[in-house]
PDB file of N, CA, C and O in Angstrom:
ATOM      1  N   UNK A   1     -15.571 -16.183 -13.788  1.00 43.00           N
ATOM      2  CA  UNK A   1     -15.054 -15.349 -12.733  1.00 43.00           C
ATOM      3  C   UNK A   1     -13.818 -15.900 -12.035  1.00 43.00           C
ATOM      4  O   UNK A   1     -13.093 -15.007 -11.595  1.00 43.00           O
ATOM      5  N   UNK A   2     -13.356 -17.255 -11.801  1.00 51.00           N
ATOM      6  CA  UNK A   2     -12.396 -17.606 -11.566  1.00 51.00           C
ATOM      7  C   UNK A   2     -11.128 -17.113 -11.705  1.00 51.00           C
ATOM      8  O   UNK A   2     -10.248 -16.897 -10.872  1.00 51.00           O
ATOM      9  N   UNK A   3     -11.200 -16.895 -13.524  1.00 64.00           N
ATOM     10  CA  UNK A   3      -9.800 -15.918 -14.189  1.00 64.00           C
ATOM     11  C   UNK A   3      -9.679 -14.667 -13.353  1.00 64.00           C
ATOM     12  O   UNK A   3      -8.545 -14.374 -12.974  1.00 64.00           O
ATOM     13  N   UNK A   4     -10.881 -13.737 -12.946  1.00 65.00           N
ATOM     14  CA  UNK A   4     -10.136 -12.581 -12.596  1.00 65.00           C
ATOM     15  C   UNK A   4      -9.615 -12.956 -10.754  1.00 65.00           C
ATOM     16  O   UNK A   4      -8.647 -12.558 -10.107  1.00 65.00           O
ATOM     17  N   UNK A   5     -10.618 -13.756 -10.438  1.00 70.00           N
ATOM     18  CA  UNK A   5      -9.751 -13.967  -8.992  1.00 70.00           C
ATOM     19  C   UNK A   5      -8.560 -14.555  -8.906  1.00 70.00           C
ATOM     20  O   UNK A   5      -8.007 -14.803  -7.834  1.00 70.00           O
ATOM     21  N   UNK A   6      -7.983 -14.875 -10.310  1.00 68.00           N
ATOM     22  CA  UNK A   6      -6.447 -15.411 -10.584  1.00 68.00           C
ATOM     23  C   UNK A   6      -5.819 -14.228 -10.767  1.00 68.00           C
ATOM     24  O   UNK A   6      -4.764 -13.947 -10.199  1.00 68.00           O
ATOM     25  N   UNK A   7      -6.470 -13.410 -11.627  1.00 64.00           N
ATOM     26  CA  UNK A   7      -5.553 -12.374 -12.256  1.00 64.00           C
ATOM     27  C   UNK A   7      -5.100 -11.354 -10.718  1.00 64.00           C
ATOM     28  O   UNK A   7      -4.092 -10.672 -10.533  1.00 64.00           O
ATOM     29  N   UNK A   8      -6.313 -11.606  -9.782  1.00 79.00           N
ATOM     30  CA  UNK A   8      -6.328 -10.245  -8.682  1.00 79.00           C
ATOM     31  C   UNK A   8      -5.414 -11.137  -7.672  1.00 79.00           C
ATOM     32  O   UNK A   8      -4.932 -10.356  -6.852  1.00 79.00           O
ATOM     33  N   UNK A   9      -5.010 -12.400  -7.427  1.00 84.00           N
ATOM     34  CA  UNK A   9      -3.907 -12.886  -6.838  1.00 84.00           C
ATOM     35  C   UNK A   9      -2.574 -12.538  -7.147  1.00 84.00           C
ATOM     36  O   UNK A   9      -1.669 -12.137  -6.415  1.00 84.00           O
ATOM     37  N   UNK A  10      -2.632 -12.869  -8.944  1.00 84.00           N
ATOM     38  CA  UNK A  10      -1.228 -12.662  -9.397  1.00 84.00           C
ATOM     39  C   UNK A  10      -0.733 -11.015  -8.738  1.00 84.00           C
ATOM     40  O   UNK A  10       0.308 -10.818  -8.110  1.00 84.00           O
ATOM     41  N   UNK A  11      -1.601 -10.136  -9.021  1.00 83.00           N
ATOM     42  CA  UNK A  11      -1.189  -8.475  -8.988  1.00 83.00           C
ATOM     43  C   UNK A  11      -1.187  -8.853  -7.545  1.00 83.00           C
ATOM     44  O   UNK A  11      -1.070  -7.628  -7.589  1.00 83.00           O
ATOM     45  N   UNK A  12      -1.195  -9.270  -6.327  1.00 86.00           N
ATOM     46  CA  UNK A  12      -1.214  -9.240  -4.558  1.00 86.00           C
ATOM     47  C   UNK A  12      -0.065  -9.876  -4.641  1.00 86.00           C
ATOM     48  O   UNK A  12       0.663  -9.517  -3.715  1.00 86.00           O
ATOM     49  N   UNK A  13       0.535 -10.815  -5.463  1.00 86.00           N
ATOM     50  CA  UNK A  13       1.909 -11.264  -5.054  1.00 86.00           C
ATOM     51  C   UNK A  13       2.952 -10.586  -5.761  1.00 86.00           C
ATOM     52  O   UNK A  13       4.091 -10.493  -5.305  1.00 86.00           O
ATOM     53  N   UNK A  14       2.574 -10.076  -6.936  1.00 84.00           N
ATOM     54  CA  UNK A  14       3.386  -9.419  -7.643  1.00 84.00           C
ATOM     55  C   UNK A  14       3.582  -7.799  -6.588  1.00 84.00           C
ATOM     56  O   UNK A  14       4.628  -7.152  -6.627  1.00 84.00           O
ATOM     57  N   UNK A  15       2.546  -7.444  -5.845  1.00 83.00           N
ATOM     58  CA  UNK A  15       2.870  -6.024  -5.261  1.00 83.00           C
ATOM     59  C   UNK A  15       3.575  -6.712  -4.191  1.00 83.00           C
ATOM     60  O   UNK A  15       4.300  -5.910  -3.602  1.00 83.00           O
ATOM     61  N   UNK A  16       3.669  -8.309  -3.541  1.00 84.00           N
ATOM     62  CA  UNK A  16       4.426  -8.701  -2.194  1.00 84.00           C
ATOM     63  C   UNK A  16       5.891  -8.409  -2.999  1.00 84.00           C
ATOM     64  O   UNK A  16       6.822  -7.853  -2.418  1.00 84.00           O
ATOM     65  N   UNK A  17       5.962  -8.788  -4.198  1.00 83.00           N
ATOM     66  CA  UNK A  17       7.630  -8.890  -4.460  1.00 83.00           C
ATOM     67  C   UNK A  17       7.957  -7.790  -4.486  1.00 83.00           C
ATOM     68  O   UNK A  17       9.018  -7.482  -3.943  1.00 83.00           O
ATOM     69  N   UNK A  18       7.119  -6.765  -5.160  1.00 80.00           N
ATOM     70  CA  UNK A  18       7.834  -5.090  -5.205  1.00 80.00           C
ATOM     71  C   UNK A  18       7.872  -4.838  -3.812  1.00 80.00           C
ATOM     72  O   UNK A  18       9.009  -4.452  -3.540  1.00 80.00           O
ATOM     73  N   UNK A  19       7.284  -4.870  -2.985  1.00 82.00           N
ATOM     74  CA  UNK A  19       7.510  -4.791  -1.352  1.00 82.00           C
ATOM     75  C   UNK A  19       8.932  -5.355  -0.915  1.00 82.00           C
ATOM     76  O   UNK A  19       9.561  -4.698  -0.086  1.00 82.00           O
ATOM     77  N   UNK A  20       9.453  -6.474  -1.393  1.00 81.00           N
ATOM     78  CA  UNK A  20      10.596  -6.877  -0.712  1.00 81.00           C
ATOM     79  C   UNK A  20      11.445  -7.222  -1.710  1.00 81.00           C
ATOM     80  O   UNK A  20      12.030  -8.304  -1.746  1.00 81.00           O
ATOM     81  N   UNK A  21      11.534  -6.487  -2.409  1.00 80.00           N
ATOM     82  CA  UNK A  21      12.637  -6.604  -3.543  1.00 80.00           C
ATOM     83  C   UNK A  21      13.066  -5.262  -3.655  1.00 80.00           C
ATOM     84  O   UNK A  21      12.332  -4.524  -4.312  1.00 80.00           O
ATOM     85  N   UNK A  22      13.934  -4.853  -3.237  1.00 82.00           N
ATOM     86  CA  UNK A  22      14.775  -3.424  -3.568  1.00 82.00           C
ATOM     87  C   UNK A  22      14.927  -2.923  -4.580  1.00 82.00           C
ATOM     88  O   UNK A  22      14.753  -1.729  -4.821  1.00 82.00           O
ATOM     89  N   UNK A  23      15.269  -3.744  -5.311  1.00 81.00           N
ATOM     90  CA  UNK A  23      15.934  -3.294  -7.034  1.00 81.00           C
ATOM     91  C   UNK A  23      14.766  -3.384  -7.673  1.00 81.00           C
ATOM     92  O   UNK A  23      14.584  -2.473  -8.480  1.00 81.00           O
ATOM     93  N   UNK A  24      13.646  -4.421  -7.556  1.00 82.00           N
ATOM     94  CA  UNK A  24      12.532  -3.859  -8.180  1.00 82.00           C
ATOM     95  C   UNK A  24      11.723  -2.493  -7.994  1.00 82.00           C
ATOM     96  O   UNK A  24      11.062  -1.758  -8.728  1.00 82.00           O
ATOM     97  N   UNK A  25      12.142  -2.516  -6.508  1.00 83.00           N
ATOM     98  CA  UNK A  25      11.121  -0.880  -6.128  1.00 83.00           C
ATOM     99  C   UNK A  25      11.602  -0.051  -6.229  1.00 83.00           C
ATOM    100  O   UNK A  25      10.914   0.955  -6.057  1.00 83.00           O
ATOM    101  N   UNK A  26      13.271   0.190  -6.612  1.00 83.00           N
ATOM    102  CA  UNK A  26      13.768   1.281  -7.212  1.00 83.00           C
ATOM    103  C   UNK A  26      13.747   1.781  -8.732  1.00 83.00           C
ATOM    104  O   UNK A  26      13.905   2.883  -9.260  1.00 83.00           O
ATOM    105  N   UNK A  27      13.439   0.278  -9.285  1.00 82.00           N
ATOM    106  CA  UNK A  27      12.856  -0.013 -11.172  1.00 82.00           C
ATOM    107  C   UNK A  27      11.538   0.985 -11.124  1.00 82.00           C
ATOM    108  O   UNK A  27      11.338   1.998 -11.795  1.00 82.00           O
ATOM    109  N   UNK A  28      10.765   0.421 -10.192  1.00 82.00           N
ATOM    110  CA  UNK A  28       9.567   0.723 -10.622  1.00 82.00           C
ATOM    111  C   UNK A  28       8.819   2.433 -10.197  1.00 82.00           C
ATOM    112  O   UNK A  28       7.788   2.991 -10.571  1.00 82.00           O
ATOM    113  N   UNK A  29       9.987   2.854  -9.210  1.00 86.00           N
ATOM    114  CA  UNK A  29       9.741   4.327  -8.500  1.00 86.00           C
ATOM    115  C   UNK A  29       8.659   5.182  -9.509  1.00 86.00           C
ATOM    116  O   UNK A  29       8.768   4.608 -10.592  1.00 86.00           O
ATOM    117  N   UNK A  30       8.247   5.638  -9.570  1.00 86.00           N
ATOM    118  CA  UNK A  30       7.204   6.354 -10.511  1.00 86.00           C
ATOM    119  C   UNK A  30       8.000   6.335 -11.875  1.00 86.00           C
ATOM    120  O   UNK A  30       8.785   6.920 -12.621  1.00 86.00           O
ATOM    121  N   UNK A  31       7.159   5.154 -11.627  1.00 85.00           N
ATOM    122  CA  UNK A  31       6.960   4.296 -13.247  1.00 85.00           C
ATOM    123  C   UNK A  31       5.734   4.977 -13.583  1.00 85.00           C
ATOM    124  O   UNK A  31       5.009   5.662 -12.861  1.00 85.00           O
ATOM    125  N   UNK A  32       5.582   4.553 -15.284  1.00 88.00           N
ATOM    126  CA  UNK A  32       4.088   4.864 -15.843  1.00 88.00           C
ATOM    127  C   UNK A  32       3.644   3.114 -15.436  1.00 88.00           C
ATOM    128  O   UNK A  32       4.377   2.151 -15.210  1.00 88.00           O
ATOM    129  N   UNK A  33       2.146   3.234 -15.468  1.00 85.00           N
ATOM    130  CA  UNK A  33       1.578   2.228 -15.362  1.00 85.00           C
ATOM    131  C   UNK A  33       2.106   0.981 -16.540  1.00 85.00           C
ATOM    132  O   UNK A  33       2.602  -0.066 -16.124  1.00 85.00           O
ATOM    133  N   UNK A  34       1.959   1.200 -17.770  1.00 88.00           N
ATOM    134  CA  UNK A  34       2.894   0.634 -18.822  1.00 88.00           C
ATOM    135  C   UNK A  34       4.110  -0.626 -18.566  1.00 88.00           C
ATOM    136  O   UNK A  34       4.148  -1.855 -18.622  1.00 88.00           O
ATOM    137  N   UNK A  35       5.181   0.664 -18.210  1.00 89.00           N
ATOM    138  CA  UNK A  35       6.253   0.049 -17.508  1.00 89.00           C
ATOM    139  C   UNK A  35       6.077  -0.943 -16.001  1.00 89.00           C
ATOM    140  O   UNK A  35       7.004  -1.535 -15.448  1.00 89.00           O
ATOM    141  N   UNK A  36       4.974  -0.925 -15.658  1.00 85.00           N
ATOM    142  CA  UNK A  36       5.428  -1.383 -14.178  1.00 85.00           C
ATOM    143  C   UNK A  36       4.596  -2.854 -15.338  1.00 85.00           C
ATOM    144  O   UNK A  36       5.280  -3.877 -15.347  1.00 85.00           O
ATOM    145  N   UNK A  37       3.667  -2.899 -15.944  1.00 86.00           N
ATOM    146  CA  UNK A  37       2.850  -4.080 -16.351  1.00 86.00           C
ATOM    147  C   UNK A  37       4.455  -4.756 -17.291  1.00 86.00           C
ATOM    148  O   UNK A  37       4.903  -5.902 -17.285  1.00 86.00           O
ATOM    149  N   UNK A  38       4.791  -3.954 -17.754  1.00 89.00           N
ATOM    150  CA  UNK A  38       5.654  -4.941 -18.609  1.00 89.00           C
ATOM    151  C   UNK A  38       6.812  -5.222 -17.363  1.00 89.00           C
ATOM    152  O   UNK A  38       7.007  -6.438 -17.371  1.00 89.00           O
ATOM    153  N   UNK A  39       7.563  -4.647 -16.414  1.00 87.00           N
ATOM    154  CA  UNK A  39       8.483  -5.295 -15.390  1.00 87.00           C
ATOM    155  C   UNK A  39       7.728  -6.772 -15.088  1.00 87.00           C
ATOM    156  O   UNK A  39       8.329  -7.834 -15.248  1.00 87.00           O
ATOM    157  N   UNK A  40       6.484  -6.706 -14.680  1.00 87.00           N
ATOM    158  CA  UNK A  40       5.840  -7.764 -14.476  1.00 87.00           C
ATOM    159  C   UNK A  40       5.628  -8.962 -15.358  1.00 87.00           C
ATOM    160  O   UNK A  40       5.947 -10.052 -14.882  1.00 87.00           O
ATOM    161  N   UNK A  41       5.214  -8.924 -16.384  1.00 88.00           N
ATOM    162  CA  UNK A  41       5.104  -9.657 -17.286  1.00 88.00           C
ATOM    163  C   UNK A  41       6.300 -10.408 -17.859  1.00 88.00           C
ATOM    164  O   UNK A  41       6.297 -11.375 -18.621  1.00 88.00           O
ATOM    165  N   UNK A  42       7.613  -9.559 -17.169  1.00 89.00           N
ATOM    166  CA  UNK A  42       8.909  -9.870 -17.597  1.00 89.00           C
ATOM    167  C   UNK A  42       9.853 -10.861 -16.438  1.00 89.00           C
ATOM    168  O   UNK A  42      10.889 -11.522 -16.512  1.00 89.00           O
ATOM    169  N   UNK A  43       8.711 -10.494 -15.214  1.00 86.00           N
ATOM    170  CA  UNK A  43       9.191 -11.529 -13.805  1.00 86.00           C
ATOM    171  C   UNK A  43       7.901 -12.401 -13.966  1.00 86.00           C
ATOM    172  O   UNK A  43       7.570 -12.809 -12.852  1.00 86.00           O
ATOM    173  N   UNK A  44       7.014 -12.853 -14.992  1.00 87.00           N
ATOM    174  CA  UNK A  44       6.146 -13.699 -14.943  1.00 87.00           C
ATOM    175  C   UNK A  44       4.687 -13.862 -14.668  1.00 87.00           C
ATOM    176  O   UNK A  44       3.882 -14.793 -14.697  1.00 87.00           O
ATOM    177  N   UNK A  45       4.661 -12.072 -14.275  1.00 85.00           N
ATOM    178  CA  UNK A  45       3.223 -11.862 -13.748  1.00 85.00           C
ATOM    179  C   UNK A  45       2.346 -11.465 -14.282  1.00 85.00           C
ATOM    180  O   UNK A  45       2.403 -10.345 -14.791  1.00 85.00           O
ATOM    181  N   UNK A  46       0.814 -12.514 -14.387  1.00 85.00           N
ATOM    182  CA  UNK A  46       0.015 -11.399 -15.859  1.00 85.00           C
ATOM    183  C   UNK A  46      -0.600 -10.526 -15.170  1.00 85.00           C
ATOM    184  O   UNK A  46      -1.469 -10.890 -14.377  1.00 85.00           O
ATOM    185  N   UNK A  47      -0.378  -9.611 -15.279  1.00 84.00           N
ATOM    186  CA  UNK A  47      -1.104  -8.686 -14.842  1.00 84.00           C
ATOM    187  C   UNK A  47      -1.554  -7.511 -15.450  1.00 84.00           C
ATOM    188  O   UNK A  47      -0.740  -7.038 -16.243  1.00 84.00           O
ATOM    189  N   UNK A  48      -2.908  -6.715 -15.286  1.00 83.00           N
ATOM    190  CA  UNK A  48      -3.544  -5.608 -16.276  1.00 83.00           C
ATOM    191  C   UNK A  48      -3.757  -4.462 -16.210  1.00 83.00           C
ATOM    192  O   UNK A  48      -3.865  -4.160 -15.022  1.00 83.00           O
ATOM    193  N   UNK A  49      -3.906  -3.479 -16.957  1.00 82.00           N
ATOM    194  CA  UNK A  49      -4.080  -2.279 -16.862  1.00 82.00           C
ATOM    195  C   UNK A  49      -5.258  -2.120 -15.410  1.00 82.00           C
ATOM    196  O   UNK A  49      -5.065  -1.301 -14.513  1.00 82.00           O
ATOM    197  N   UNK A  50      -6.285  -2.945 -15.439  1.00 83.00           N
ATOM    198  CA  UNK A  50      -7.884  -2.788 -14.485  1.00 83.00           C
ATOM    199  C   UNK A  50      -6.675  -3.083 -13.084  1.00 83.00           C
ATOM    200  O   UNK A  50      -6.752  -2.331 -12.112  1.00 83.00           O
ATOM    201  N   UNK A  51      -5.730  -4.080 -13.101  1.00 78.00           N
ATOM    202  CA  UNK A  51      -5.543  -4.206 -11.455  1.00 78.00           C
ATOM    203  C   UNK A  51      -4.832  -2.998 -11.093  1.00 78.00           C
ATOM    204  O   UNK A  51      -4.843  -2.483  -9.975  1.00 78.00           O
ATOM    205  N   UNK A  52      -4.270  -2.619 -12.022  1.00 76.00           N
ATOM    206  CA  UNK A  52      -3.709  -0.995 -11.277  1.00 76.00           C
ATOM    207  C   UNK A  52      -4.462   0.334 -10.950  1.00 76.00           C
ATOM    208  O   UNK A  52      -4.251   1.243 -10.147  1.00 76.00           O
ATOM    209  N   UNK A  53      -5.440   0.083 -11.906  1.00 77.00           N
ATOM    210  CA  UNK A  53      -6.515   0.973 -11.956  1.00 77.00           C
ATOM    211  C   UNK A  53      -7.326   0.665 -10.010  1.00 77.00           C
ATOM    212  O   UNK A  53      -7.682   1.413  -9.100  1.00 77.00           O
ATOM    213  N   UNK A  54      -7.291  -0.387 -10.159  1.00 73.00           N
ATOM    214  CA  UNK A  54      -7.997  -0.800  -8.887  1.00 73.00           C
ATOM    215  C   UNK A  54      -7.359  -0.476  -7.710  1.00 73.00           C
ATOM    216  O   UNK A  54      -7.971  -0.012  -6.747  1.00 73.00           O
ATOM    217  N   UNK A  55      -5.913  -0.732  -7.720  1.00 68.00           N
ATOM    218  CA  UNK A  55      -5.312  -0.420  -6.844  1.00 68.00           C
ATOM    219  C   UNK A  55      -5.207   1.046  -6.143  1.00 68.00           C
ATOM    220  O   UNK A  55      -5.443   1.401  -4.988  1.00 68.00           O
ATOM    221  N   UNK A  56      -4.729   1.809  -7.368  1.00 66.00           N
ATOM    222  CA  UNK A  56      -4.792   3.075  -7.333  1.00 66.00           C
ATOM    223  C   UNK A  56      -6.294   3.849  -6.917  1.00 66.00           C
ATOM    224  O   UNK A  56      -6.170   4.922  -6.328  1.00 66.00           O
ATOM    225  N   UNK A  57      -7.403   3.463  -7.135  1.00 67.00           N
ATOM    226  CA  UNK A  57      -8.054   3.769  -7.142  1.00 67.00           C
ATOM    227  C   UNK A  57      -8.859   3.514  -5.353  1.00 67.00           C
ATOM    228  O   UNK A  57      -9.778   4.131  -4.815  1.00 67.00           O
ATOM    229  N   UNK A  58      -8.173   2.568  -4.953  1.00 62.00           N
ATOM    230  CA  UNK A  58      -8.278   1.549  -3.141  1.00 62.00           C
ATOM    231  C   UNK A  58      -7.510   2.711  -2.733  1.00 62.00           C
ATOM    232  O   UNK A  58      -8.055   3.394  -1.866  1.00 62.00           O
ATOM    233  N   UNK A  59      -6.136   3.186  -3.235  1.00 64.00           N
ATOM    234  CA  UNK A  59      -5.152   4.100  -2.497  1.00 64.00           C
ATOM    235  C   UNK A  59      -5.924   4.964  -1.878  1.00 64.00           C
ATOM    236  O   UNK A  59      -6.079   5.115  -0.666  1.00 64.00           O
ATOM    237  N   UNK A  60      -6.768   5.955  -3.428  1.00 65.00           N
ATOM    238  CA  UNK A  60      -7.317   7.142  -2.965  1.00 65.00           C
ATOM    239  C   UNK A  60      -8.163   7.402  -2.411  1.00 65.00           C
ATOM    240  O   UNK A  60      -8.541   8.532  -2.099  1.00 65.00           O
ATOM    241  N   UNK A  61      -8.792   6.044  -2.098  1.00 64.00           N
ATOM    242  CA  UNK A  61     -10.257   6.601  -1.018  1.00 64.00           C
ATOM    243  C   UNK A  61      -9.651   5.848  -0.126  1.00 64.00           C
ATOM    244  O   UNK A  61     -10.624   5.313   0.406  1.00 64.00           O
ATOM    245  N   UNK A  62      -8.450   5.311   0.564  1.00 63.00           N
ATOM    246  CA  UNK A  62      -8.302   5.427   2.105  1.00 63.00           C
ATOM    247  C   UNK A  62      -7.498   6.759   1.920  1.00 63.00           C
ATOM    248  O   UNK A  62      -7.897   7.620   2.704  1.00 63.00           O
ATOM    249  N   UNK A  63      -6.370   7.214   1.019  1.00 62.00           N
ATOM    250  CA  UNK A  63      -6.160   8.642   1.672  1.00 62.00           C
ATOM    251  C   UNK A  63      -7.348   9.678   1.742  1.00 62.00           C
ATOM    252  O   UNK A  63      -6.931  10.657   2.362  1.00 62.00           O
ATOM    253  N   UNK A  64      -8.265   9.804   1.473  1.00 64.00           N
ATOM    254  CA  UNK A  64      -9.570  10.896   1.293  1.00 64.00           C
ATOM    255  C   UNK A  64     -10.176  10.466   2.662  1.00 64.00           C
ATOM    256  O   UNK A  64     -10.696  11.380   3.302  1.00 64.00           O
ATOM    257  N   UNK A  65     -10.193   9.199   3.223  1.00 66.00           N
ATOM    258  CA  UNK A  65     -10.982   9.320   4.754  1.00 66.00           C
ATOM    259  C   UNK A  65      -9.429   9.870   5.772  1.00 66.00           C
ATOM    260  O   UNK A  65      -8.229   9.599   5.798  1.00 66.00           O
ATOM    261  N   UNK A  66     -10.418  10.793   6.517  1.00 60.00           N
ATOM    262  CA  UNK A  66      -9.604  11.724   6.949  1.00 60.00           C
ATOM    263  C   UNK A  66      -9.877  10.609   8.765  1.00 60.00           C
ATOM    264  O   UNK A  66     -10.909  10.186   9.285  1.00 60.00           O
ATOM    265  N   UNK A  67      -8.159  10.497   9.263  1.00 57.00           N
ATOM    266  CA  UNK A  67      -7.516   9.827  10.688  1.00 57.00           C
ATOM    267  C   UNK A  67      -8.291  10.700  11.839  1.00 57.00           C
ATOM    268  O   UNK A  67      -7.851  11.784  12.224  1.00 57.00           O
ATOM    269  N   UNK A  68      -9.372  10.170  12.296  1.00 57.00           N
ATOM    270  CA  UNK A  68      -9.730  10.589  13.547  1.00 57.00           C
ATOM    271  C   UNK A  68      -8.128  11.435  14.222  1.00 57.00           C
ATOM    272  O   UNK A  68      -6.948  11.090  14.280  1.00 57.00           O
ATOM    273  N   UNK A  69      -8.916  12.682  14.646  1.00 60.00           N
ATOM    274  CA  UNK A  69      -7.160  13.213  16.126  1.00 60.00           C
ATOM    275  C   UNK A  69      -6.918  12.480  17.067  1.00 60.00           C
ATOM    276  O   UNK A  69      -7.738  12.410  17.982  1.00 60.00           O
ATOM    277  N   UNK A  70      -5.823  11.794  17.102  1.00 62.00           N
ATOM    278  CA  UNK A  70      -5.689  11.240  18.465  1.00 62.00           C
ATOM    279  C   UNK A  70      -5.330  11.918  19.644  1.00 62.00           C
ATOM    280  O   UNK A  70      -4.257  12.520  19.703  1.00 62.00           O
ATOM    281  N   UNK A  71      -6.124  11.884  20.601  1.00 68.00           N
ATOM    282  CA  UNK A  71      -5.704  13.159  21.653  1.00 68.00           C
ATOM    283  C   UNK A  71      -4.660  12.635  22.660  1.00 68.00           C
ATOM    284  O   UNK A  71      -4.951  11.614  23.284  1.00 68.00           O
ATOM    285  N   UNK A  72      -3.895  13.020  22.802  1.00 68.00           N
ATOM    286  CA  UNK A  72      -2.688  12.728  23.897  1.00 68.00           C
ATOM    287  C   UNK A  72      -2.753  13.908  24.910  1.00 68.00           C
ATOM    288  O   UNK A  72      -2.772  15.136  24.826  1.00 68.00           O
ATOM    289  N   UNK A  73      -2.780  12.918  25.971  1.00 73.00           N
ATOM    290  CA  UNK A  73      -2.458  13.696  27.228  1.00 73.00           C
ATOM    291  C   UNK A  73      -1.011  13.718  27.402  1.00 73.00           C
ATOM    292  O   UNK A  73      -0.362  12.679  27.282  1.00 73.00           O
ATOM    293  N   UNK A  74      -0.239  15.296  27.791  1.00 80.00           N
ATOM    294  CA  UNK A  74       0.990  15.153  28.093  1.00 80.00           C
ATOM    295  C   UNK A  74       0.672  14.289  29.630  1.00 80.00           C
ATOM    296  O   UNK A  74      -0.351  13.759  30.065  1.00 80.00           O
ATOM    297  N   UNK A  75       2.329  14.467  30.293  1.00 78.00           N
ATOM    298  CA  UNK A  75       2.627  13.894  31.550  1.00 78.00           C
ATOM    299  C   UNK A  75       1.768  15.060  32.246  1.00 78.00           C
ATOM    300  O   UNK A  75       0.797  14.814  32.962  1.00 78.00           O
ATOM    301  N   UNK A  76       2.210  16.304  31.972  1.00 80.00           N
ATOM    302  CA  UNK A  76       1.339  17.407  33.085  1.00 80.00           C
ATOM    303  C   UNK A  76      -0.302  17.395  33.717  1.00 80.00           C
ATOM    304  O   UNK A  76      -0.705  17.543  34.871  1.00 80.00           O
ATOM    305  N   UNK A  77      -1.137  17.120  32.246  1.00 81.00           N
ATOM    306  CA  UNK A  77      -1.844  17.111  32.130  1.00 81.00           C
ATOM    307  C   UNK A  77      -2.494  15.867  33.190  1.00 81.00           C
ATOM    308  O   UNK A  77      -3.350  16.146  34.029  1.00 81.00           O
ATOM    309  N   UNK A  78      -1.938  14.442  33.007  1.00 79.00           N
ATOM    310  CA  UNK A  78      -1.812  13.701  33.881  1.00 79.00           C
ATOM    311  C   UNK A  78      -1.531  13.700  35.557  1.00 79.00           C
ATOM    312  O   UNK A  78      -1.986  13.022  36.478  1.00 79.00           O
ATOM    313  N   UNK A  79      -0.816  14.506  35.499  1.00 81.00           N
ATOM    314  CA  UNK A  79      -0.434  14.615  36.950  1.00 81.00           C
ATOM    315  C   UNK A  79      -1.659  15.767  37.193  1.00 81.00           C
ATOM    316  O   UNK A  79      -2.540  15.239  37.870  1.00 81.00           O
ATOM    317  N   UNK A  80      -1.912  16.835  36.937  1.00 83.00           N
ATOM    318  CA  UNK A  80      -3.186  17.769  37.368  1.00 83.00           C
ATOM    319  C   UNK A  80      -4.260  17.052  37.375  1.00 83.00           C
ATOM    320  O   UNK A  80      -5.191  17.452  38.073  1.00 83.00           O
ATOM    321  N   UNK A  81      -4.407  15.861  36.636  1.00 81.00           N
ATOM    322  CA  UNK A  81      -6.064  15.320  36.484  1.00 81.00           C
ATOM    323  C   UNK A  81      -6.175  14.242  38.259  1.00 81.00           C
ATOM    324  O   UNK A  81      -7.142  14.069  39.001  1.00 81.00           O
ATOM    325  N   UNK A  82      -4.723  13.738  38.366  1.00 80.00           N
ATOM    326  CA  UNK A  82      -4.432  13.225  39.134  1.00 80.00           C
ATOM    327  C   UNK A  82      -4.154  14.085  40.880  1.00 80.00           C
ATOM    328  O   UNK A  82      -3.799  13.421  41.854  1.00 80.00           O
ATOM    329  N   UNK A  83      -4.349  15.279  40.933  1.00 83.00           N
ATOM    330  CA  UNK A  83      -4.346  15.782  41.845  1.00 83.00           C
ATOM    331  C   UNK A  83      -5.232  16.232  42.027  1.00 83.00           C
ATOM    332  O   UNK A  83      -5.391  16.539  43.208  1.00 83.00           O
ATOM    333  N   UNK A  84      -6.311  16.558  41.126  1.00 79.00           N
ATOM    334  CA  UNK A  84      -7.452  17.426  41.449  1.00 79.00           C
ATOM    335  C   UNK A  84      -7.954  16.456  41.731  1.00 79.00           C
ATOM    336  O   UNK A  84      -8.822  17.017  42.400  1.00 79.00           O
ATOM    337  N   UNK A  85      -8.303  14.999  41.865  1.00 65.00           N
ATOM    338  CA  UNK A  85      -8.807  13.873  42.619  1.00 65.00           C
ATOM    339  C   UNK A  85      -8.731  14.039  43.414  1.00 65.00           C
ATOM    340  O   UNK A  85      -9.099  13.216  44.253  1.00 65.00           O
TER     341      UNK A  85
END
């Protein structure tokens, strides 16, 4: 088990560099999965079909939990709550 907690580091630093590398994140803009493993493999990173799978797969169940509403009080609302005191 060691190897894959290597392999799941390499893909966390390899997504830090696409984060702050421009020219990589314009390489990789909807890439096929394919292409983004071989960009990687080509800046040094082993990385596998399963860590993208994983990733992608982390994406879609935080977009599927749906953001509590945050309720905002305007200023008005404020000032009436504040006078009817």
């Amino acid at each position: 088990m060691p190897n894959s907690s290597k392999l799941s580091q390499e893909f966390k630093e390899f997504r830090f560099r696409r984060r702050y590398d421009h020219l990589l994140r314009f390489r990789l803009r909807n890439a096929k999965p394919n292409e983004i493993i071989k960009a990687a493999r080509e800046l040094g990173f082993k990385i596998n079909a399963k860590d993208l799978e994983k990733a992608s797969s982390l994406k879609a169940e935080q977009a599927s939990k749906k953001a509590e509403p945050i309720q905002k009080k305007s200023v008005f609302d404020r000032l009436n709550s504040f006078f009817k005191d």
